Coordinates of C-alpha atoms and ligand atoms in Angstrom, one line a residue:
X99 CA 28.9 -15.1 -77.4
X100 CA 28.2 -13.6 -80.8
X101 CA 25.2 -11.5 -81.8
X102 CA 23.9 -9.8 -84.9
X103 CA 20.9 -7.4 -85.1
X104 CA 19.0 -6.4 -87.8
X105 CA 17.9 -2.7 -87.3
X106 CA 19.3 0.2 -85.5
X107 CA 16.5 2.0 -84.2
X108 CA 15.9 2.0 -80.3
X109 CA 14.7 -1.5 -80.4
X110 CA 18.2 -2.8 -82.2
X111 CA 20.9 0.0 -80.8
X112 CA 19.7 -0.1 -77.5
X113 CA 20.3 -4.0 -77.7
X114 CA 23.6 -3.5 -79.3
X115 CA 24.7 -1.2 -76.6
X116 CA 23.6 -3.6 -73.4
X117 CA 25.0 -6.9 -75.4
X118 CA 28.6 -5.2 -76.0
X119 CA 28.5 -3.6 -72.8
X120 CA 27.9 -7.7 -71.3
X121 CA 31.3 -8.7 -73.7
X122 CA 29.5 -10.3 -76.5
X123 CA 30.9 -9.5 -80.5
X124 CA 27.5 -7.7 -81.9
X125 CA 27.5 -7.2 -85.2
X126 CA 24.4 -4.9 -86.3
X127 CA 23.3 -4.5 -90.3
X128 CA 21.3 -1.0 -90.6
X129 CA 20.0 0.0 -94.4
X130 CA 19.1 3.9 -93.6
X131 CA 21.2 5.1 -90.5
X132 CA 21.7 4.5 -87.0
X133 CA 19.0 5.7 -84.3
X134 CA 16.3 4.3 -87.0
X135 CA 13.0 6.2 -88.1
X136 CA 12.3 6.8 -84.5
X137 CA 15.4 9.6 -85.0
X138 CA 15.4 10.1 -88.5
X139 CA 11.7 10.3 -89.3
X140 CA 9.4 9.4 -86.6
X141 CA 9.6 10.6 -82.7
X142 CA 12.3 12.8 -83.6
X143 CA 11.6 15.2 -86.2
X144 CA 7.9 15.2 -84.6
X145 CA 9.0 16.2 -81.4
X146 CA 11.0 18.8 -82.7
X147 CA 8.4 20.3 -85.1
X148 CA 5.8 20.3 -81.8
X149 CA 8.0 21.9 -79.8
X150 CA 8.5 25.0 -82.3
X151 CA 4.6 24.9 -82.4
X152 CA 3.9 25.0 -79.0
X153 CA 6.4 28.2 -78.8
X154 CA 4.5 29.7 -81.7
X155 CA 1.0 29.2 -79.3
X156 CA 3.0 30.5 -76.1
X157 CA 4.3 33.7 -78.8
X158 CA 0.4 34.1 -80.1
X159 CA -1.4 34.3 -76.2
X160 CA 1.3 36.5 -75.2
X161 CA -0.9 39.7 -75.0
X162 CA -3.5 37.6 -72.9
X163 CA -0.6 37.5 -70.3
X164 CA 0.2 41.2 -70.5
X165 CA 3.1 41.1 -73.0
X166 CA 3.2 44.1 -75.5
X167 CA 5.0 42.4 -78.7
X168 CA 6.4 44.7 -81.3
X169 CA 4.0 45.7 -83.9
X170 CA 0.8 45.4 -81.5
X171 CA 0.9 48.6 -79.3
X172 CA -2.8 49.1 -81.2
X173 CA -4.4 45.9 -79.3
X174 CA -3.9 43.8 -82.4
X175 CA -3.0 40.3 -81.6
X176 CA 0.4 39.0 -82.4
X177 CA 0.5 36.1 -85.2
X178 CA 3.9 34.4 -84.7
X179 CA 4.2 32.1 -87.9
X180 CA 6.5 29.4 -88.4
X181 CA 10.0 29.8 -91.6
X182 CA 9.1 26.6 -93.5
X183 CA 12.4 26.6 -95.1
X184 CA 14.4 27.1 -91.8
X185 CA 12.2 24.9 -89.5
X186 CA 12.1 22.0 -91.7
X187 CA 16.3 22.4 -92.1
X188 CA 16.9 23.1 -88.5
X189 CA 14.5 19.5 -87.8
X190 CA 16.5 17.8 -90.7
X191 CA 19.5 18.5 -89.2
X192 CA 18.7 18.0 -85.7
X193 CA 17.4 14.4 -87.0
X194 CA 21.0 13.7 -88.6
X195 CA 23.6 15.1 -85.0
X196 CA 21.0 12.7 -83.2
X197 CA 22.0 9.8 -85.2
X198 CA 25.6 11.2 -85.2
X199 CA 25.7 10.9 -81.9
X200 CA 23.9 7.3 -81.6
X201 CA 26.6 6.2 -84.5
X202 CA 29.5 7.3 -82.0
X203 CA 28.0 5.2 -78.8
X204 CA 27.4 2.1 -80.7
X205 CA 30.9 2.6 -82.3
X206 CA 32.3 3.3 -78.5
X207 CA 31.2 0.2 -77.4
X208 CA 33.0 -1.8 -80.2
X209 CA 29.9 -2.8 -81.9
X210 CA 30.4 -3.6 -85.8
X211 CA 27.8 -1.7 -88.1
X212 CA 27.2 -2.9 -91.6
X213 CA 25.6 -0.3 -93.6
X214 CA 23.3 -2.8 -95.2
X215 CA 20.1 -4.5 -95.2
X216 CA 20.2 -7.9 -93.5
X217 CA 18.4 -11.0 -93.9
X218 CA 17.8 -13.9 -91.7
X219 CA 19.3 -16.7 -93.6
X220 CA 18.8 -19.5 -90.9
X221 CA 17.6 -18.9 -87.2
X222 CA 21.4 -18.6 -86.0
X223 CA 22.8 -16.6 -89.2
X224 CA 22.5 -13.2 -91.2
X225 CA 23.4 -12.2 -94.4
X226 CA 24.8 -8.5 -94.8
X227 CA 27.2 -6.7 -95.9
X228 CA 27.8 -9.6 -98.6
X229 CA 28.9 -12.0 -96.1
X230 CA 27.0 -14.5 -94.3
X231 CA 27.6 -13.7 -89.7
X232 CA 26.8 -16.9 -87.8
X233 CA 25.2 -15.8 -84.2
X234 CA 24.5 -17.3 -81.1
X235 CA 21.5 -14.8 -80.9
X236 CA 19.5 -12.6 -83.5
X237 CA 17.4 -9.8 -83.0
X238 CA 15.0 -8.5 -85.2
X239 CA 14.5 -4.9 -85.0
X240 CA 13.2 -4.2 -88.3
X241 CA 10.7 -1.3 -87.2
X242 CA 7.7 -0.1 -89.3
X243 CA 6.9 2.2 -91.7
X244 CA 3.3 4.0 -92.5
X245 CA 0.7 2.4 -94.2
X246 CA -0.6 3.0 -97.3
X247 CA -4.1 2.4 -98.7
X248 CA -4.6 1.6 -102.0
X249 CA -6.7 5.1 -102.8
X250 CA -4.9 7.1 -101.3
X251 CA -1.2 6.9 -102.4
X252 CA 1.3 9.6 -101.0
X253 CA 2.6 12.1 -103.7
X254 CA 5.6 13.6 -101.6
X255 CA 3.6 17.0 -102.7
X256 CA 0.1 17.1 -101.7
X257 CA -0.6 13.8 -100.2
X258 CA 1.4 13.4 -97.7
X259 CA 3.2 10.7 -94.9
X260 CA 4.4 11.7 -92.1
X261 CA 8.1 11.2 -93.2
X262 CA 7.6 13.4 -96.3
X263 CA 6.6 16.5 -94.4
X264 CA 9.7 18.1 -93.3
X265 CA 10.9 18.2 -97.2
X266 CA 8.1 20.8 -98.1
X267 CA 8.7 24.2 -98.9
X268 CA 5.8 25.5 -97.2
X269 CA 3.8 25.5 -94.2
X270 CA 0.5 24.0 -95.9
X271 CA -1.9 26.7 -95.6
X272 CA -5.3 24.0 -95.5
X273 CA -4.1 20.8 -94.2
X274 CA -6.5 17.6 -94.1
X275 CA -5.2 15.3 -91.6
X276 CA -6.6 11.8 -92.2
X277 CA -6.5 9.5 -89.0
X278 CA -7.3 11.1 -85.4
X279 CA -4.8 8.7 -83.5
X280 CA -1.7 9.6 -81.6
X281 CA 0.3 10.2 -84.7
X282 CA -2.8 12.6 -86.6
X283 CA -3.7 14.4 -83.0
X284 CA 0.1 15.3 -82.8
X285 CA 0.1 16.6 -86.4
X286 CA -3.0 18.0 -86.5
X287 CA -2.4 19.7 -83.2
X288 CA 1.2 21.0 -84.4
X289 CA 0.5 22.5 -87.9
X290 CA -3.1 24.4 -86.2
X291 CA -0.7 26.6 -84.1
X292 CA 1.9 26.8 -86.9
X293 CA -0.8 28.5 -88.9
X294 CA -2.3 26.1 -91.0
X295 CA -5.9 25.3 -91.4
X296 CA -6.4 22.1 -90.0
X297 CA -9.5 19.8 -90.5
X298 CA -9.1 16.3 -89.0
X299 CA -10.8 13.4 -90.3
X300 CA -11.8 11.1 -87.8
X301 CA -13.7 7.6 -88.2
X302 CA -14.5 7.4 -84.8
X303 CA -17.1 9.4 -82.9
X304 CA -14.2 11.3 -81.1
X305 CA -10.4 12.0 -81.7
X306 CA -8.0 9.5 -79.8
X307 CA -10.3 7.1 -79.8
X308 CA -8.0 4.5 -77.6
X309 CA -7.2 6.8 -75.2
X310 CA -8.7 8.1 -72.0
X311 CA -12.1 9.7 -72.8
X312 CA -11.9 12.9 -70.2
X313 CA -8.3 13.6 -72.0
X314 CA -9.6 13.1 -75.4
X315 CA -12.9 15.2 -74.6
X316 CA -10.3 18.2 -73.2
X317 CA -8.2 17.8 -76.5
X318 CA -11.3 18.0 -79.3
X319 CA -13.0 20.9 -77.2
X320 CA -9.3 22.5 -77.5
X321 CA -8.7 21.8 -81.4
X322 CA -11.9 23.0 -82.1
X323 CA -11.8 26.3 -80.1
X324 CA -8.8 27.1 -81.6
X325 CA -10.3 26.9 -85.3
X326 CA -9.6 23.4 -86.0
X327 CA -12.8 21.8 -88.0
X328 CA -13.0 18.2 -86.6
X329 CA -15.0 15.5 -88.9
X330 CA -16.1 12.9 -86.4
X331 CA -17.6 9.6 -87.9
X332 CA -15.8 10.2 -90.8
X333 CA -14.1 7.5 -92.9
X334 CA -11.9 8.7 -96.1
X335 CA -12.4 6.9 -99.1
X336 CA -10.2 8.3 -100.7
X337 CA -7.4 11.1 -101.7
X338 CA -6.7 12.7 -104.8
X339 CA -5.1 15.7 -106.2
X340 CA -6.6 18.1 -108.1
X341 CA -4.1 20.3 -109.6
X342 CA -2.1 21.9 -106.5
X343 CA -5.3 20.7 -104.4
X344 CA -5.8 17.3 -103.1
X345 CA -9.7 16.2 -102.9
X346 CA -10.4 13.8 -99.6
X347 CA -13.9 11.9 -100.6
X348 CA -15.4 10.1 -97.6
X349 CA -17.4 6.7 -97.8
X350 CA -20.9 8.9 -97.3
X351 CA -19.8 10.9 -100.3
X352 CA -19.2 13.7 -98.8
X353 CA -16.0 16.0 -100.1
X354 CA -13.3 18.1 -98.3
X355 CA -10.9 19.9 -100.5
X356 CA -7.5 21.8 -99.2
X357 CA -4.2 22.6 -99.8
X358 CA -2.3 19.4 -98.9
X359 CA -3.0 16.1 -97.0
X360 CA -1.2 13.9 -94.1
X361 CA -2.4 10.7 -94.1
X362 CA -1.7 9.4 -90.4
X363 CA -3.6 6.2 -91.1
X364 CA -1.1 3.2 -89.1
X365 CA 2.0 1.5 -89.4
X366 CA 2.9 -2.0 -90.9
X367 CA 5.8 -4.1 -90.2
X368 CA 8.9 -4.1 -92.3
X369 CA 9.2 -8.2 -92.4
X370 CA 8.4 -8.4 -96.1
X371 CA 11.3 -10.5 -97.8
X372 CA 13.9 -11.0 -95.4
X373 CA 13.5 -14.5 -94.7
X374 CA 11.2 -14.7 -91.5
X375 CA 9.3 -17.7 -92.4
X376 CA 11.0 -19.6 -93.8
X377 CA 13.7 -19.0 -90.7
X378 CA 10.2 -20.6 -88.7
X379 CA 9.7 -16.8 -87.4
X380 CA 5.7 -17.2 -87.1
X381 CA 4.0 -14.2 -88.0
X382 CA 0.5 -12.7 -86.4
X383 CA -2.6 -12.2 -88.3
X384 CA -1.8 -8.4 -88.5
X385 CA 1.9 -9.8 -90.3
X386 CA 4.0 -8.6 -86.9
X387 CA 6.2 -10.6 -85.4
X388 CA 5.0 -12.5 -82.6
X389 CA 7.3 -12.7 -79.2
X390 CA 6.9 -13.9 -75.7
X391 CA 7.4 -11.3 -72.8
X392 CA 11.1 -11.9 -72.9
X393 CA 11.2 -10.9 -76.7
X394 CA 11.6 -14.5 -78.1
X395 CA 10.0 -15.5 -81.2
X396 CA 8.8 -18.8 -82.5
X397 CA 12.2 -19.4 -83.9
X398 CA 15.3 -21.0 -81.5
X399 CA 17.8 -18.1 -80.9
X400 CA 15.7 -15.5 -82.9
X401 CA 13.9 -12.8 -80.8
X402 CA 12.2 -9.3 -81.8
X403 CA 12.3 -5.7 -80.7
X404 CA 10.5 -3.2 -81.4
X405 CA 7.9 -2.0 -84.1
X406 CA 8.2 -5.0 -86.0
X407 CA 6.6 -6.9 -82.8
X408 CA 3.2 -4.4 -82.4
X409 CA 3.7 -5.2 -78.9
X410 CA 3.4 -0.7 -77.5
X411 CA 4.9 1.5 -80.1
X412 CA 6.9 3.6 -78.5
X413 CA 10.7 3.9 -78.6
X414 CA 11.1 3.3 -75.1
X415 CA 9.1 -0.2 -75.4
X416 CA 11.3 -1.0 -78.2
X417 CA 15.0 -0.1 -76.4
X418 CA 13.3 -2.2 -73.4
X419 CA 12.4 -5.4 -75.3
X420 CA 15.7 -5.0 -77.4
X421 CA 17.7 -5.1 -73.4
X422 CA 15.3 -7.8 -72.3
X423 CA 16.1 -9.9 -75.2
X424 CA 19.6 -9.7 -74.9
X425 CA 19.8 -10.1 -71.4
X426 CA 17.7 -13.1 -71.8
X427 CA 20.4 -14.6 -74.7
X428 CA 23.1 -13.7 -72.4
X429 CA 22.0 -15.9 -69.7
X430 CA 21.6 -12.0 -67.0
X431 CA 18.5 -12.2 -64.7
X432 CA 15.7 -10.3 -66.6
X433 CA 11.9 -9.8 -65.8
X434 CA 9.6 -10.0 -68.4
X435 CA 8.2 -6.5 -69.9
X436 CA 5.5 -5.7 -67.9
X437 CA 3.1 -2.9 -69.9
X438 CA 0.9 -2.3 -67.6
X439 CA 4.3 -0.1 -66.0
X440 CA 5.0 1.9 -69.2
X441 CA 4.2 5.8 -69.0
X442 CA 3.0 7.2 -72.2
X443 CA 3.2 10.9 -73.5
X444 CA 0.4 12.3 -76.8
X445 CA 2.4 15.2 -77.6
X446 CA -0.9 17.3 -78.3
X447 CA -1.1 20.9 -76.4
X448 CA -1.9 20.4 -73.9
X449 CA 0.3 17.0 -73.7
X450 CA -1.7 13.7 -72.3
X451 CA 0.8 11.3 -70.1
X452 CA -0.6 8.2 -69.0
X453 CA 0.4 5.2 -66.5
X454 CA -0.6 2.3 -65.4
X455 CA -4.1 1.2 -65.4
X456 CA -6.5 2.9 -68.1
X457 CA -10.1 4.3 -67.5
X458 CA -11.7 1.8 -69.5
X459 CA -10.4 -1.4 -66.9
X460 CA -11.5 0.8 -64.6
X461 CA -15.1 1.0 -65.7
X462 CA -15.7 -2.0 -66.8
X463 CA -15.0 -3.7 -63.2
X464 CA -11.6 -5.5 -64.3
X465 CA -10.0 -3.5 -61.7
X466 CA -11.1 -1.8 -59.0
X467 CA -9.9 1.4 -58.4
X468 CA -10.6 4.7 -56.3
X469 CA -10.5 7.6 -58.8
X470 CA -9.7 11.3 -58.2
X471 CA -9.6 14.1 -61.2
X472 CA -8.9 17.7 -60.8
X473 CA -9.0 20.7 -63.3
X474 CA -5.9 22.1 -63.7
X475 CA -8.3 25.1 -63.7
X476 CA -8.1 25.7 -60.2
X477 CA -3.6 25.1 -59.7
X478 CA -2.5 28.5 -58.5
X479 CA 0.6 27.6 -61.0
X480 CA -1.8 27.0 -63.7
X481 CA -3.4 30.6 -63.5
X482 CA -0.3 32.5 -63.3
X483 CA 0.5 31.1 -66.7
X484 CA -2.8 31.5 -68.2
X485 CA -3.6 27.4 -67.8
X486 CA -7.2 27.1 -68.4
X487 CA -7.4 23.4 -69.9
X488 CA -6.3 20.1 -68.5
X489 CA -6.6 18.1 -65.2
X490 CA -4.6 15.6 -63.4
X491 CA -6.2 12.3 -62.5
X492 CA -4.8 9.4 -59.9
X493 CA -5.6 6.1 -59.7
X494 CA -5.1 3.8 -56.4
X495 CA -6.4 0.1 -54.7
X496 CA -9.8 1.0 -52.7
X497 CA -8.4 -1.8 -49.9
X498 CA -4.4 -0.7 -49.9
X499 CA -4.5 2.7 -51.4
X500 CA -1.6 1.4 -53.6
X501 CA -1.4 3.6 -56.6
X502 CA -2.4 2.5 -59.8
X503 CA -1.8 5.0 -62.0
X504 CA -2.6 8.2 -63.5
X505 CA -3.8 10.7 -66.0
X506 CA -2.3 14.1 -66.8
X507 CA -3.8 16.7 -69.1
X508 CA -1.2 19.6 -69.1
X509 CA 1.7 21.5 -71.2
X510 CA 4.9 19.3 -70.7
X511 CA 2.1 16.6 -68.6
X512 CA 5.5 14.3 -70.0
X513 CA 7.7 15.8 -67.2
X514 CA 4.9 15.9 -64.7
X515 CA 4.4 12.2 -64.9
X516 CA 7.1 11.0 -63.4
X517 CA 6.1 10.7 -59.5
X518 CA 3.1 8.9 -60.7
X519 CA 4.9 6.5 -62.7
X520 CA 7.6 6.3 -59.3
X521 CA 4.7 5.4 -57.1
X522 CA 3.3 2.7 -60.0
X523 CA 6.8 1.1 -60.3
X524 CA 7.7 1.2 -56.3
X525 CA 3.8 0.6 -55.2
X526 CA 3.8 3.7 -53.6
X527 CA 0.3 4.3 -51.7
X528 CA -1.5 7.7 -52.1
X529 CA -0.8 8.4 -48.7
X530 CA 3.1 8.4 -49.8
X531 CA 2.4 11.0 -52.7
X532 CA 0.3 12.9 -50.2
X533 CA 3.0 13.4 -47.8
X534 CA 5.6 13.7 -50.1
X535 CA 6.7 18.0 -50.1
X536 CA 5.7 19.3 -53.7
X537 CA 7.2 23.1 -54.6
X538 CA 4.4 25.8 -54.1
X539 CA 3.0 26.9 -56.8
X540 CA 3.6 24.1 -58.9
X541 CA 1.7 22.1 -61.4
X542 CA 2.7 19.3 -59.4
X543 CA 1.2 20.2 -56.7
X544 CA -1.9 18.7 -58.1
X545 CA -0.6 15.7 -58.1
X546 CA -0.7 15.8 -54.4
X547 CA -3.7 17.1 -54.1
X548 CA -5.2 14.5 -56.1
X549 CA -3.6 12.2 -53.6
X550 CA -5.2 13.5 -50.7
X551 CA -8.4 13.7 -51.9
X552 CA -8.3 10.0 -52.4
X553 CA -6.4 9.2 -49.0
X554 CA -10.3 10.2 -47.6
X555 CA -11.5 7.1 -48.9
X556 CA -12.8 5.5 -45.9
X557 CA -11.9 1.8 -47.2
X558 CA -8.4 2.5 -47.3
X559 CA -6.5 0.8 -44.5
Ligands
FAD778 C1 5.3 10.4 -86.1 C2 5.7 9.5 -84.9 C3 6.0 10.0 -83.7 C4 6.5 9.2 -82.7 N1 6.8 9.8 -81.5 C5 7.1 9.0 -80.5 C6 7.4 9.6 -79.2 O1 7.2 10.7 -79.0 N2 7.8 8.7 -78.2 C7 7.9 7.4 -78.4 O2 8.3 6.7 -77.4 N3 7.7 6.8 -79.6 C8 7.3 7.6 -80.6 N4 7.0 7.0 -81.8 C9 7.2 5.6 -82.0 C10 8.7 5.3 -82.2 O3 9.2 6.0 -83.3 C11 8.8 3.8 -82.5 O4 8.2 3.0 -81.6 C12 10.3 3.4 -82.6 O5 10.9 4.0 -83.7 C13 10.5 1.9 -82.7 O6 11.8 1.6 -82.8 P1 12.3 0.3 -83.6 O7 13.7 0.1 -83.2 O8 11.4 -0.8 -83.5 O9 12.2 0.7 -85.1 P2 12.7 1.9 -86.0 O10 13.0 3.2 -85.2 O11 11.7 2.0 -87.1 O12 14.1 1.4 -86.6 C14 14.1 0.3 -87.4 C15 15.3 0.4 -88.3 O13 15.5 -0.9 -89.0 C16 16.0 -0.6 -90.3 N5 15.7 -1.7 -91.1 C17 14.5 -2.2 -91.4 N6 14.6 -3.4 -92.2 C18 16.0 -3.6 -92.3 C19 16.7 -4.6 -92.9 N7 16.2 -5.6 -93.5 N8 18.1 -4.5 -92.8 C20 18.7 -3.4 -92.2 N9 18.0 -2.5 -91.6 C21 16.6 -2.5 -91.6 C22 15.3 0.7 -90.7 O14 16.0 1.3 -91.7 C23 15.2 1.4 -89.4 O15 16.3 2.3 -89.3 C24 6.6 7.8 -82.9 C25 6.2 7.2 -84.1 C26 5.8 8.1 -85.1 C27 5.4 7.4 -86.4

C-alpha cells in the first residue's frame, strides 16, 4: 500500500511512523520541518519557557521555605529573573534537537520526506517535491497557525504571536496578553513569574472560560495575588503601537498601554489553497476539515489529523487520529477516538489536568455523577513544600462507583493525572483507587483520599 501525508507535526509523523512500521511506502511532504509547530513553535518552545518560569517562582519563595539565598542574609527577598538572550536560545535550540531527533525516527522507519509543500491534486494523489505521488491513502495533517484580526496585526516587535516571542531580545517588562484561554493563561502565567508585568485581557467574566470553574476560580485568585492585573469582560478592539509602546483599546473605549503585546486570540486551519475542495474534502463552517471518528473526510481515500480537523487541539489528539487513520487505511482493527478518554494538562502554576467527564455535564444533569474535591491545602506533602493552592477532584457513577474522571489543581497536576486517567480507561471503581497503596506523603495521596470519601456514598453497590 502506498501512502503520502501532508504535514509532519504529531498528527502526520505519528501516522508516518505506524503506516511504515505496518509495511506500507509513505511518502510525507513537510514545508517548515519535521515534528511541526507543535515542536518548533507551539507545545514545545512553550513548555520549555514554563518550565524555566516555574523554577524562577520555586527560586523567588525560597526564603518562605527557609532557604538563605546569596545576597539576602538582610531578609530581602530573592528576585530570580530570567537571561532573555540565553533562554530564548537555549528554547530555540531545544525546539531544533527535538525535531532532529523526530527527522531520524521517521528516516529509521524508511519513510521518504520531501521538504516541500504538498497539495492534494485528486483524492488519491499529491503534488510535492515537483512530482505528482499517487496513494492508496492521504492524510492531511496541515496543522494551524494563530489567528489574526484585522486591527490588531502582529509586528514581530511589540505586537506579538505566540511564535514570535522566543526571537525577542528582552523579557517584556509590561506585557498585555490578549485572550484568557489555554494558550494566554500559559503565557500570561509564564512571563508574571519571569518578571514581567502581566495584565490579561479577558472577554469573558473569568479566565479559562471553557474550563472547570473551581480550577479556573483557584488560577485568577492566583494571577492576581501574584501582581497580575486581570481585565474580566474585556473585549480588545484593537492594538497599536505607539512608538516602542503598543496601545490595546477595548470595545468600551477603555485604554491599556504597555511595553509589548501577545495576542493569544485562536488558531485557524492551514487548508487555504491546497486543493481541498475541489479534491471534494468538505469543509466546516469554522473552514476545518471535517472527519468521522476514524479520521476520514468527505473525500474517498482522504482522511485528516490533527489541527487542521478542530476536533481537541492537542498533540496527543492529533498523533492519535493520525494512527487511527492509518490503521483504518490499512485494513488493522481500530476503535474510533473516543474524547471523552483524553487527559488534558493547562500548563498554568499551579498546572490544571483534566479527564474524562467535565463539571459542566455534570451539573447540568447529562451525567450523573458523585463528586468529591479536596484542597490540596490540607496534603501533608503539600505543606512540606509550601503548597497552599490547588485541590484534587474525582468523579464516579452514583449506582457502580465507576470512575468518571477527575480534576487536578497542583504543580506538575500533568504527572499526577495518570491513575485517574488509568481508572477512566480500565473503568476502575473508586473503591479500586481507594485500595490501591499510594506513597506517604505524597500528593497522590489525595487522590485516594478523594476516593474514599466518595466510596461512603451509600448508593454505591
Ligand atoms: C502555544 C501552544 C502550546 C501548546 N501546548 C500543547 C501542550 O502542552 N500539549 C499538547 O498536547 N498540545 C499543545 N498544543 C497544541 C499542539 O501544538 C497541536 O495540537 C499540535 O501541534 C497539532 O499537531 P498537527 O500535526 O495537527 O499540526 P502541527 O504541529 O501544526 O504540524 C503541521 C505541519 O504541517 C506543515 N504544513 C502545513 N501545510 C503544509 C503543506 N501544504 N505542505 C507541507 N507541509 C505543510 C506545517 O509546516 C507544520 O509543520 C499547543 C499549542 C499552542 C499554540
Amino acid at each position: 500500500m502506498k501512502i503520502a501525508i501532508i504535514g509532519g507535526g504529531p498528527g502526520g509523523y505519528e501516522a508516518a511512523l505506524v503506516a511504515s512500521q505496518l509495511g506500507a511506502d509513505v511518502t510525507l511532504a513537510e514545508r517548515d520541518g519535521l515534528g511541526g509547530a507543535c515542536v518548533l513553535t507551539d507545545c514545545v518552545p512553550s513548555k520549555a519557557l514554563i518550565e524555566v518560569s516555574s523554577t524562577v517562582t520555586v527560586l523567588n519563595g525560597a526564603t518562605d521555605l527557609g532557604i538563605q539565598l546569596p545576597g539576602t542574609a538582610d531578609g530581602s527577598r530573592p528576585r530570580a529573573t530570567a537571561d532573555a538572550e540565553r533562554l530564548y536560545r537555549r528554547i530555540k535550540s531545544l525546539a531544533q534537537a527535538q525535531s532532529r531527533d523526530v527527522a531520524a525516527r521517521v528516516a529509521a522507519e524508511g519513510v521518504e520526506v520531501l521538504d516541500d509543500i504538498g497539495r492534494l491534486s485528486s483524492p488519491g494523489t499529491i503534488r510535492a517535491g515537483g512530482r505528482d505521488i499517487a496513494a492508496d491513502a492521504v492524510l492531511l495533517a496541515v496543522g494551524a497557525h494563530p489567528r489574526v484580526l484585522p486591527d490588531s496585526v502582529p509586528d514581530g516587535e511589540r505586537i506579538l504571536n505566540w511564535r514570535q516571542l522566543y526571537d525577542l531580545p528582552e523579557i517584556p517588562e509590561e506585557l498585555i496578553v490578549v485572550g484568557s484561554g489555554v494558550t494566554g493563561a500559559e503565557f500570561a502565567s509564564a512571563y508574571q513569574s519571569l518578571g514581567s508585568k502581566v495584565t490579561l485581557v479577558s472577554s469573558r467574566t473569568r479566565v479559562l472560560p471553557h474550563e472547570d470553574v473551581d480550577a479556573a476560580v483557584v488560577i485568577e485568585e492566583v494571577f492576581r495575588r501574584r501582581g497580575m492585573t486581570v481585565l474580566g469582560r474585556s473585549r480588545a478592539a484593537s492594538v497599536k503601537r505607539d512608538g516602542d509602546r503598543v496601545v490595546v483599546t477595548l470595545t468600551d473605549g477603555r485604554v491599556v498601554r504597555g511595553s509589548h503585546c501577545l495576542l493569544t486570540v485562536g488558531m485557524e486551519p492551514s487548508v487555504d489553497g491546497i486543493g481541498l475542495e475541489e479534491a471534494g474534502v468538505k469543509l466546516d463552517e469554522r473552514g476545518f476539515v471535517e472527519v468521522d471518528r476514524v479520521s476520514r473526510t468527505s473525500a474517498p481515500g482522504v482522511y485528516a489529523a490533527g489541527d487542521c480537523t478542530g476536533v481537541l487541539m492537542l498533540a496527543s489528539v492529533a498523533a492519535m487520529q493520525g494512527r487511527i487513520a492509518m490503521w483504518h487505511a490499512l485494513g488493522e482493527a481500530v476503535h474510533p477516538i473516543r474524547l471523552s478518554h483524553v487527559a488534558a494538562t493547562i500548563f498554568t502554576d499551579p498546572e490544571i489536568a483534566t479527564i474524562g467527564v467535565t463539571a459542566s455535564a455534570v451539573e447540568s444533569g447529562e451525567v450523573p455523577a458523585a463528586v468529591v474535591k479536596l484542597p490540596l491545602a490540607g496534603n501533608p506533602r503539600a505543606k512540606m513544600a509550601g503548597i497552599r493552592d490547588g485541590f484534587v477532584k474525582l468523579y464516579a457513577r452514583p449506582d457502580t462507583s465507576v470512575v468518571l474522571g477527575g480534576v487536578i489543581v497542583a504543580p506538575r497536576a500533568s504527572e499526577l493525572i495518570l491513575p485517574v486517567s488509568v481508572a477512566v480507561e480500565q473503568r476502575l471503581t473508586v473503591d479500586q483507587l481507594a485500595q490501591t497503596f499510594t506513597v506517604y506523603p505524597s500528593l497522590s495521596g489525595s487522590l485516594a483520599e478523594a476516593a474514599r470519601k466518595l466510596m461512603r456514598y451509600g448508593d454505591f453497590n
